[in-house]
Structures are given as structure tokens and as C-alpha cells.
């Protein structure tokens, strides 16, 4: 299941034997401690582990003047992440962004037994990033798993937890889109397939990451890739299965955020508009005339690049968004603004 660089076998046999994790749990703690309060005590969270930031830092007597916004709040130093659908497209783009923000290890989960050339090149690039400003151990790992298999996904999460001693970020980016089909005769099987990946798969991914976040007690950030298709129907398309699945993801995030807030596990969604990936590329190859129409649907006048989602992903994954949960960030070129 795990790729060459992350062979799962020894870990699985250790698990069976009940052996202890191979790595000691790092002492690093998530910085935004929960407001565990005694009656009458302070109602806000304490400052991050790296000390007061912003105005509080400026006002601290004897403070050293140094910017913290990128070195601390946006930094993912030593963090561990699981990203599904990350053999390519939006998932891979986000996986690389996490590494660049300092993540120690990012596990890319996807269907192919072995990752393709594009993923391998990105991994090579990650290797070359080591030692550059803000970049940590920088490991990009590959795991072959199907997000619709709950047991397998839990096992992936546990194996990563055993190996790394923490889990900080889970991004559910695996998703599928089927060709147009009228809603009144939409085939049950096709509808189910889309829900299996886009809804069940997102839940199982969130569980896999969330269980490990709960286990290690450092909090964490779960990010589900929803879509503008969850906010409204795509004009000119018969995508009832996809649109339904993306609305479900928006509500799943809100529901999980409310349950997991006390453990400082934050759950949010990102809703992109049309982004130029193989998913949309495959569609446009069959319907070339649609590209112009899609581009015109965005006030910015173009179809988005996957890298235009990097900032949102890192922000949501990091302490910079520590007070955000149960909400959606629509990165959409103005698509919803008309
Ligand atoms: N491209 C867009 O315009 C767009 C817009 C809004 C939302 N999204 C969403 O962003 C996410 C990523 O889409 P993308 O454009 O990068 O698409 P993509 O097709 O390029 O990538 C999706 C990845 O998910 C993987 N995947 C599919 N089924 C899987 C399964 N059962 N188990 C594990 N992996 C599986 C695929 O192998 C693929 O690598 C999806 O959830 C998609 O719905 C995309």
C-alpha cells in the first residue's frame, strides 16, 4: 500500500506485535492551546507556545522586535500531513505547498499502485528544497489506497501516526466528476459511485487524520475540498451527483467542526471554482467549446490554476487560521459574486 519510500510492511508487522512506535513523539506542541477554563478564568486562548504575537508581542516589556507572521503563524515546521488525491492535480499542489511551508512529512494518498512521472518529479524537487528557508525535513511520501475503503483509510492514518508520532493536517482532495446526465434519469449506480468517493471518501479521510489528531492530542486541521458546485448548480451542466456530493461536504465539515472543536481539531472546506486540472481537462477535451464559457463565468475572466489554491491551503493548515473552524473558503475568481 505505501510506496517504495514509505514501505508499510515493517510497520504493519510491528503493529500486530504491539510494538512501540519507531519514533519518539516530538516535544513540539500545537501552539493554540484550548481554552480549558476554571470558572471565572480568562475566556480567551493563551498565546501560542512560541510566545505572544502581534500587538501583544509589541507591547510586551523587553520584547525583541522580529516578525513572526511567516516564521511562526504560517509555518508548518515539524507538522505531518495526509493528503488524498495527491498523485496529481489540486491534491499534489497542496501537498507541495505544505512541504514548502515547513511540514516534516506529507503523505500523498491515491489510487495508482505507484505514483506517475509528475509526482516523481515533484518529489525530486522537494528533495532539492531541503535546507532552503523555512523548509524542514521535507519528505513527500506516497501511499496507494482507495478513499472509499474505510478500514484501509483508518489503517493508513494509524500507520502514519505510528511512524511519525503525530498528525497535524488532513486534506481530503480525492474526488471524481462524471459526464453530464439528466437528473430525472440519472443512473443510481453512477450517483452512488460519486457519493462513495466525494462524500464517503472525504469522511473516511477526515476520520483517518482526525483519529490520529485525537490520539496525539495536539489538535489539528482537516481541510475538505468542496466546490462552488456545493453552493449552486453549475450553469449549463447536468451534474446532480457531483453537486449533491459537494453540498454534503460543506455540511460534513460544519458537523465535524462542532464535534471536534473541544479537541482543537478544526474542520474547514475550500470551494474552488473551475481549476485547470486533469479532471476539468478531460471534460474540456470532449467539449472544447465549453472552456470559453467557463472562463467567462469568473469575473477575473479565466479558469484558475491549481497553484492559486496554495495560500488558502497553507493558511488553513497553519496556526494563522487558529480561530477558524466549520467554515468554507471559496477561492473562485469571483464566480459567486455576480
Ligand atoms: N478542477 C476543478 O475545477 C475543481 C473545482 C472544484 C473542486 N474540485 C475538487 O478538487 C478535488 C481535486 O480535483 P482535481 O481537479 O485535482 O482532480 P484530478 O482528477 O486531477 O485529481 C483527483 C485525484 O483523486 C484521485 N482519486 C479519485 N478517486 C479516488 C479514490 N477512490 N481513492 C483515492 N484517490 C482517488 C484521482 O486518482 C486523482 O489523482 C476534487 O475533490 C474535486 O472535486 C476541483
PDB file of N, CA, C and O in Angstrom, residues 28-33 46-54 56-57 60 63-64 66-77 79 266 315 317-322:
ATOM      1  N   UNK A  28       7.408  19.049  20.343  1.00  0.00           N
ATOM      2  CA  UNK A  28       6.710  20.206  19.785  1.00  0.00           C
ATOM      3  C   UNK A  28       5.214  20.078  20.030  1.00  0.00           C
ATOM      4  O   UNK A  28       4.627  19.026  19.842  1.00  0.00           O
ATOM      5  N   UNK A  29       4.610  21.132  20.440  1.00  0.00           N
ATOM      6  CA  UNK A  29       3.170  21.117  20.714  1.00  0.00           C
ATOM      7  C   UNK A  29       2.465  22.101  19.808  1.00  0.00           C
ATOM      8  O   UNK A  29       2.999  23.160  19.509  1.00  0.00           O
ATOM      9  N   UNK A  30       1.269  21.785  19.391  1.00  0.00           N
ATOM     10  CA  UNK A  30       0.453  22.746  18.671  1.00  0.00           C
ATOM     11  C   UNK A  30       0.337  23.974  19.537  1.00  0.00           C
ATOM     12  O   UNK A  30       0.216  23.878  20.756  1.00  0.00           O
ATOM     13  N   UNK A  31       0.382  25.099  18.919  1.00  0.00           N
ATOM     14  CA  UNK A  31       0.571  26.306  19.703  1.00  0.00           C
ATOM     15  C   UNK A  31      -0.704  26.921  20.255  1.00  0.00           C
ATOM     16  O   UNK A  31      -0.661  27.737  21.134  1.00  0.00           O
ATOM     17  N   UNK A  32      -1.844  26.545  19.702  1.00  0.00           N
ATOM     18  CA  UNK A  32      -3.063  27.213  20.139  1.00  0.00           C
ATOM     19  C   UNK A  32      -3.795  26.333  21.128  1.00  0.00           C
ATOM     20  O   UNK A  32      -4.701  25.605  20.779  1.00  0.00           O
ATOM     21  N   UNK A  33      -3.375  26.406  22.367  1.00  0.00           N
ATOM     22  CA  UNK A  33      -3.966  25.566  23.400  1.00  0.00           C
ATOM     23  C   UNK A  33      -5.436  25.890  23.576  1.00  0.00           C
ATOM     24  O   UNK A  33      -5.852  27.019  23.365  1.00  0.00           O
ATOM     25  N   UNK A  46      -4.798  31.016  25.531  1.00  0.00           N
ATOM     26  CA  UNK A  46      -3.494  31.590  25.873  1.00  0.00           C
ATOM     27  C   UNK A  46      -2.700  31.871  24.611  1.00  0.00           C
ATOM     28  O   UNK A  46      -3.042  31.371  23.546  1.00  0.00           O
ATOM     29  N   UNK A  47      -1.624  32.668  24.708  1.00  0.00           N
ATOM     30  CA  UNK A  47      -0.811  32.912  23.498  1.00  0.00           C
ATOM     31  C   UNK A  47      -0.191  31.625  23.007  1.00  0.00           C
ATOM     32  O   UNK A  47      -0.102  30.650  23.752  1.00  0.00           O
ATOM     33  N   UNK A  48       0.235  31.600  21.749  1.00  0.00           N
ATOM     34  CA  UNK A  48       0.864  30.387  21.209  1.00  0.00           C
ATOM     35  C   UNK A  48       2.116  29.997  21.992  1.00  0.00           C
ATOM     36  O   UNK A  48       2.680  30.820  22.719  1.00  0.00           O
ATOM     37  N   UNK A  49       2.556  28.750  21.790  1.00  0.00           N
ATOM     38  CA  UNK A  49       3.733  28.228  22.503  1.00  0.00           C
ATOM     39  C   UNK A  49       4.974  29.062  22.209  1.00  0.00           C
ATOM     40  O   UNK A  49       5.871  29.164  23.047  1.00  0.00           O
ATOM     41  N   UNK A  50       5.039  29.677  21.011  1.00  0.00           N
ATOM     42  CA  UNK A  50       6.209  30.487  20.668  1.00  0.00           C
ATOM     43  C   UNK A  50       6.089  31.910  21.193  1.00  0.00           C
ATOM     44  O   UNK A  50       6.836  32.795  20.801  1.00  0.00           O
ATOM     45  N   UNK A  51       5.128  32.133  22.094  1.00  0.00           N
ATOM     46  CA  UNK A  51       5.029  33.427  22.770  1.00  0.00           C
ATOM     47  C   UNK A  51       4.004  34.336  22.143  1.00  0.00           C
ATOM     48  O   UNK A  51       3.400  34.000  21.123  1.00  0.00           O
ATOM     49  N   UNK A  52       3.791  35.501  22.777  1.00  0.00           N
ATOM     50  CA  UNK A  52       2.801  36.443  22.253  1.00  0.00           C
ATOM     51  C   UNK A  52       3.176  36.893  20.843  1.00  0.00           C
ATOM     52  O   UNK A  52       4.364  36.984  20.523  1.00  0.00           O
ATOM     53  N   UNK A  53       2.162  37.162  20.050  1.00  0.00           N
ATOM     54  CA  UNK A  53       2.407  37.632  18.677  1.00  0.00           C
ATOM     55  C   UNK A  53       1.611  38.914  18.440  1.00  0.00           C
ATOM     56  O   UNK A  53       0.708  39.233  19.218  1.00  0.00           O
ATOM     57  N   UNK A  54       1.967  39.612  17.399  1.00  0.00           N
ATOM     58  CA  UNK A  54       1.218  40.811  17.010  1.00  0.00           C
ATOM     59  C   UNK A  54       1.355  41.921  18.041  1.00  0.00           C
ATOM     60  O   UNK A  54       2.430  42.162  18.593  1.00  0.00           O
ATOM     61  N   UNK A  56       0.240  42.122  21.069  1.00  0.00           N
ATOM     62  CA  UNK A  56       0.636  41.636  22.403  1.00  0.00           C
ATOM     63  C   UNK A  56       2.155  41.518  22.502  1.00  0.00           C
ATOM     64  O   UNK A  56       2.753  41.829  23.532  1.00  0.00           O
ATOM     65  N   UNK A  57       2.782  41.089  21.402  1.00  0.00           N
ATOM     66  CA  UNK A  57       4.245  40.976  21.387  1.00  0.00           C
ATOM     67  C   UNK A  57       4.896  42.369  21.431  1.00  0.00           C
ATOM     68  O   UNK A  57       5.856  42.603  22.150  1.00  0.00           O
ATOM     69  N   UNK A  60       4.807  43.763  24.871  1.00  0.00           N
ATOM     70  CA  UNK A  60       5.465  43.013  25.947  1.00  0.00           C
ATOM     71  C   UNK A  60       6.744  43.750  26.378  1.00  0.00           C
ATOM     72  O   UNK A  60       7.589  44.047  25.540  1.00  0.00           O
ATOM     73  N   UNK A  63      10.515  43.248  24.848  1.00  0.00           N
ATOM     74  CA  UNK A  63      10.342  42.359  23.684  1.00  0.00           C
ATOM     75  C   UNK A  63      11.439  42.563  22.628  1.00  0.00           C
ATOM     76  O   UNK A  63      11.995  43.650  22.508  1.00  0.00           O
ATOM     77  N   UNK A  64      11.751  41.482  21.917  1.00  0.00           N
ATOM     78  CA  UNK A  64      12.683  41.610  20.794  1.00  0.00           C
ATOM     79  C   UNK A  64      11.839  41.808  19.551  1.00  0.00           C
ATOM     80  O   UNK A  64      10.926  41.012  19.287  1.00  0.00           O
ATOM     81  N   UNK A  66      10.865  41.221  16.123  1.00  0.00           N
ATOM     82  CA  UNK A  66      11.121  40.329  14.993  1.00  0.00           C
ATOM     83  C   UNK A  66       9.777  39.872  14.436  1.00  0.00           C
ATOM     84  O   UNK A  66       8.855  39.572  15.205  1.00  0.00           O
ATOM     85  N   UNK A  67       9.663  39.844  13.100  1.00  0.00           N
ATOM     86  CA  UNK A  67       8.384  39.441  12.518  1.00  0.00           C
ATOM     87  C   UNK A  67       8.115  37.951  12.782  1.00  0.00           C
ATOM     88  O   UNK A  67       9.033  37.135  12.705  1.00  0.00           O
ATOM     89  N   UNK A  68       6.878  37.626  13.094  1.00  0.00           N
ATOM     90  CA  UNK A  68       6.543  36.221  13.375  1.00  0.00           C
ATOM     91  C   UNK A  68       5.549  35.649  12.373  1.00  0.00           C
ATOM     92  O   UNK A  68       5.299  34.451  12.376  1.00  0.00           O
ATOM     93  N   UNK A  69       4.990  36.522  11.539  1.00  0.00           N
ATOM     94  CA  UNK A  69       3.846  36.090  10.723  1.00  0.00           C
ATOM     95  C   UNK A  69       4.170  34.880   9.846  1.00  0.00           C
ATOM     96  O   UNK A  69       3.386  33.923   9.793  1.00  0.00           O
ATOM     97  N   UNK A  70       5.330  34.895   9.183  1.00  0.00           N
ATOM     98  CA  UNK A  70       5.663  33.745   8.330  1.00  0.00           C
ATOM     99  C   UNK A  70       6.508  32.705   9.050  1.00  0.00           C
ATOM    100  O   UNK A  70       6.389  31.519   8.785  1.00  0.00           O
ATOM    101  N   UNK A  71       7.347  33.163   9.982  1.00  0.00           N
ATOM    102  CA  UNK A  71       8.236  32.209  10.663  1.00  0.00           C
ATOM    103  C   UNK A  71       7.484  31.365  11.682  1.00  0.00           C
ATOM    104  O   UNK A  71       7.900  30.249  11.992  1.00  0.00           O
ATOM    105  N   UNK A  72       6.400  31.876  12.233  1.00  0.00           N
ATOM    106  CA  UNK A  72       5.662  31.125  13.251  1.00  0.00           C
ATOM    107  C   UNK A  72       4.221  30.823  12.849  1.00  0.00           C
ATOM    108  O   UNK A  72       3.842  29.670  12.698  1.00  0.00           O
ATOM    109  N   UNK A  73       3.421  31.868  12.673  1.00  0.00           N
ATOM    110  CA  UNK A  73       1.989  31.609  12.444  1.00  0.00           C
ATOM    111  C   UNK A  73       1.714  30.791  11.177  1.00  0.00           C
ATOM    112  O   UNK A  73       0.887  29.889  11.170  1.00  0.00           O
ATOM    113  N   UNK A  74       2.369  31.135  10.081  1.00  0.00           N
ATOM    114  CA  UNK A  74       2.121  30.412   8.830  1.00  0.00           C
ATOM    115  C   UNK A  74       3.025  29.187   8.669  1.00  0.00           C
ATOM    116  O   UNK A  74       2.860  28.416   7.734  1.00  0.00           O
ATOM    117  N   UNK A  75       3.952  29.021   9.591  1.00  0.00           N
ATOM    118  CA  UNK A  75       4.907  27.917   9.439  1.00  0.00           C
ATOM    119  C   UNK A  75       4.277  26.575   9.817  1.00  0.00           C
ATOM    120  O   UNK A  75       3.535  26.472  10.793  1.00  0.00           O
ATOM    121  N   UNK A  76       4.623  25.551   9.052  1.00  0.00           N
ATOM    122  CA  UNK A  76       4.164  24.194   9.378  1.00  0.00           C
ATOM    123  C   UNK A  76       5.349  23.354   9.867  1.00  0.00           C
ATOM    124  O   UNK A  76       5.343  22.124   9.723  1.00  0.00           O
ATOM    125  N   UNK A  77       6.329  24.018  10.443  1.00  0.00           N
ATOM    126  CA  UNK A  77       7.543  23.321  10.892  1.00  0.00           C
ATOM    127  C   UNK A  77       7.194  22.099  11.734  1.00  0.00           C
ATOM    128  O   UNK A  77       6.414  22.197  12.687  1.00  0.00           O
ATOM    129  N   UNK A  79       5.336  19.650  11.194  1.00  0.00           N
ATOM    130  CA  UNK A  79       3.978  19.085  11.093  1.00  0.00           C
ATOM    131  C   UNK A  79       3.957  17.915  10.101  1.00  0.00           C
ATOM    132  O   UNK A  79       4.776  17.823   9.187  1.00  0.00           O
ATOM    133  N   UNK A 266      -9.715  21.404  13.978  1.00  0.00           N
ATOM    134  CA  UNK A 266     -10.513  22.317  13.171  1.00  0.00           C
ATOM    135  C   UNK A 266     -10.880  21.651  11.840  1.00  0.00           C
ATOM    136  O   UNK A 266     -10.091  20.867  11.304  1.00  0.00           O
ATOM    137  N   UNK A 315      -2.700  28.466   4.774  1.00  0.00           N
ATOM    138  CA  UNK A 315      -3.324  29.287   5.818  1.00  0.00           C
ATOM    139  C   UNK A 315      -4.232  28.425   6.709  1.00  0.00           C
ATOM    140  O   UNK A 315      -4.137  28.461   7.932  1.00  0.00           O
ATOM    141  N   UNK A 317      -4.127  25.220   7.112  1.00  0.00           N
ATOM    142  CA  UNK A 317      -3.381  24.159   7.788  1.00  0.00           C
ATOM    143  C   UNK A 317      -2.609  24.697   8.992  1.00  0.00           C
ATOM    144  O   UNK A 317      -2.289  23.954   9.913  1.00  0.00           O
ATOM    145  N   UNK A 318      -2.334  25.993   8.981  1.00  0.00           N
ATOM    146  CA  UNK A 318      -1.392  26.551   9.960  1.00  0.00           C
ATOM    147  C   UNK A 318      -2.102  27.263  11.106  1.00  0.00           C
ATOM    148  O   UNK A 318      -3.313  27.476  11.092  1.00  0.00           O
ATOM    149  N   UNK A 319      -1.290  27.699  12.074  1.00  0.00           N
ATOM    150  CA  UNK A 319      -1.810  28.464  13.210  1.00  0.00           C
ATOM    151  C   UNK A 319      -2.394  29.808  12.793  1.00  0.00           C
ATOM    152  O   UNK A 319      -3.119  30.431  13.560  1.00  0.00           O
ATOM    153  N   UNK A 320      -2.042  30.263  11.584  1.00  0.00           N
ATOM    154  CA  UNK A 320      -2.542  31.566  11.136  1.00  0.00           C
ATOM    155  C   UNK A 320      -4.073  31.586  11.096  1.00  0.00           C
ATOM    156  O   UNK A 320      -4.688  32.641  11.156  1.00  0.00           O
ATOM    157  N   UNK A 321      -4.674  30.400  11.010  1.00  0.00           N
ATOM    158  CA  UNK A 321      -6.149  30.319  10.969  1.00  0.00           C
ATOM    159  C   UNK A 321      -6.698  29.681  12.245  1.00  0.00           C
ATOM    160  O   UNK A 321      -7.748  29.053  12.221  1.00  0.00           O
ATOM    161  N   UNK A 322      -5.978  29.840  13.356  1.00  0.00           N
ATOM    162  CA  UNK A 322      -6.312  29.078  14.572  1.00  0.00           C
ATOM    163  C   UNK A 322      -7.739  29.286  15.077  1.00  0.00           C
ATOM    164  O   UNK A 322      -8.273  28.439  15.778  1.00  0.00           O
TER     165      UNK A 322
END
